[in-house]
C-alpha positions as semicolon CSV with decimal commas, in nm:
position;residue;x (nm);y (nm);z (nm)
1;X;8,092;17,077;8,917
2;X;8,155;17,359;8,669
3;X;8,393;17,145;8,465
4;X;8,130;16,873;8,425
5;X;7,873;17,128;8,308
6;X;8,114;17,273;8,052
7;X;8,196;16,923;7,923
8;X;7,826;16,838;7,899
9;X;7,776;17,145;7,683
10;X;8,090;17,077;7,479
11;X;7,988;16,717;7,404
12;X;7,613;16,779;7,369
13;X;7,528;16,571;7,677
14;X;7,715;16,259;7,559
15;X;7,801;16,039;7,856
16;X;8,094;15,848;7,705
17;X;8,326;16,051;7,490
18;X;8,508;15,855;7,215
19;X;8,885;15,838;7,260
20;X;8,936;16,015;6,929
21;X;8,748;16,321;7,056
22;X;8,919;16,317;7,398
23;X;9,260;16,306;7,230
24;X;9,170;16,571;6,976
25;X;9,039;16,808;7,244
26;X;9,264;16,743;7,546
27;X;9,559;16,522;7,453
28;X;9,645;16,672;7,116
29;X;9,998;16,528;7,118
30;X;9,866;16,170;7,145
31;X;9,688;15,934;6,909
32;X;9,411;15,723;7,062
33;X;9,647;15,421;7,061
34;X;9,922;15,615;7,238
35;X;9,667;15,747;7,485
36;X;9,547;15,393;7,564
37;X;9,905;15,274;7,614
38;X;9,977;15,559;7,856
39;X;9,659;15,485;8,051
40;X;9,744;15,113;8,071
41;X;10,098;15,202;8,186
42;X;9,956;15,427;8,459
43;X;10,107;15,743;8,311
44;X;9,765;15,900;8,259
45;X;9,525;15,828;8,543
46;X;9,186;15,818;8,376
47;X;8,968;15,511;8,319
48;X;8,883;15,401;7,967
49;X;8,532;15,266;7,921
50;X;8,450;14,989;7,674
51;X;8,101;14,999;7,535
52;X;8,095;14,617;7,501
53;X;8,299;14,328;7,638
54;X;8,462;14,271;7,298
55;X;8,828;14,368;7,245
56;X;8,723;14,550;6,926
57;X;8,453;14,747;7,106
58;X;8,446;15,125;7,083
59;X;8,626;15,288;7,373
60;X;8,581;15,620;7,538
61;X;8,609;15,819;7,857
62;X;8,309;15,873;8,082
63;X;8,234;16,244;8,107
64;X;8,256;16,248;8,489
65;X;8,597;16,079;8,477
66;X;8,720;16,338;8,229
67;X;8,588;16,621;8,449
68;X;8,757;16,473;8,757
69;X;9,085;16,430;8,567
70;X;9,079;16,790;8,444
71;X;8,993;16,919;8,791
72;X;9,277;16,712;8,945
73;X;9,522;16,852;8,689
74;X;9,403;17,203;8,772
75;X;9,443;17,142;9,147
76;X;9,798;17,010;9,094
77;X;9,888;17,316;8,885
78;X;9,746;17,551;9,149
79;X;9,941;17,376;9,425
80;X;10,262;17,400;9,224
81;X;10,200;17,768;9,151
82;X;10,141;17,845;9,519
83;X;10,459;17,660;9,617
84;X;10,662;17,848;9,357
85;X;10,521;18,184;9,464
86;X;10,578;18,121;9,835
87;X;10,936;18,004;9,766
88;X;11,007;18,324;9,573
89;X;10,866;18,542;9,852
90;X;11,088;18,379;10,115
91;X;11,407;18,472;9,927
């Protein structure tokens, strides 16, 4: 829940964050096109929202999806850290 609140403050309550902003803030090594390709290939597991049915429609990420993605990445990092620390203690 905290992540969502921080994102709401960061993006002034916007519900759908444009891909350009998401990439600039969280995927700095990717352009919006590269980000979309990675999502479509299943390499980044976050839904992209189209604002209209048109192929040329603006695209973005829903703020709750971004919060869930960030929280999942944090949980994975914590799990890895705990596994590394417990493996080092057992030596």
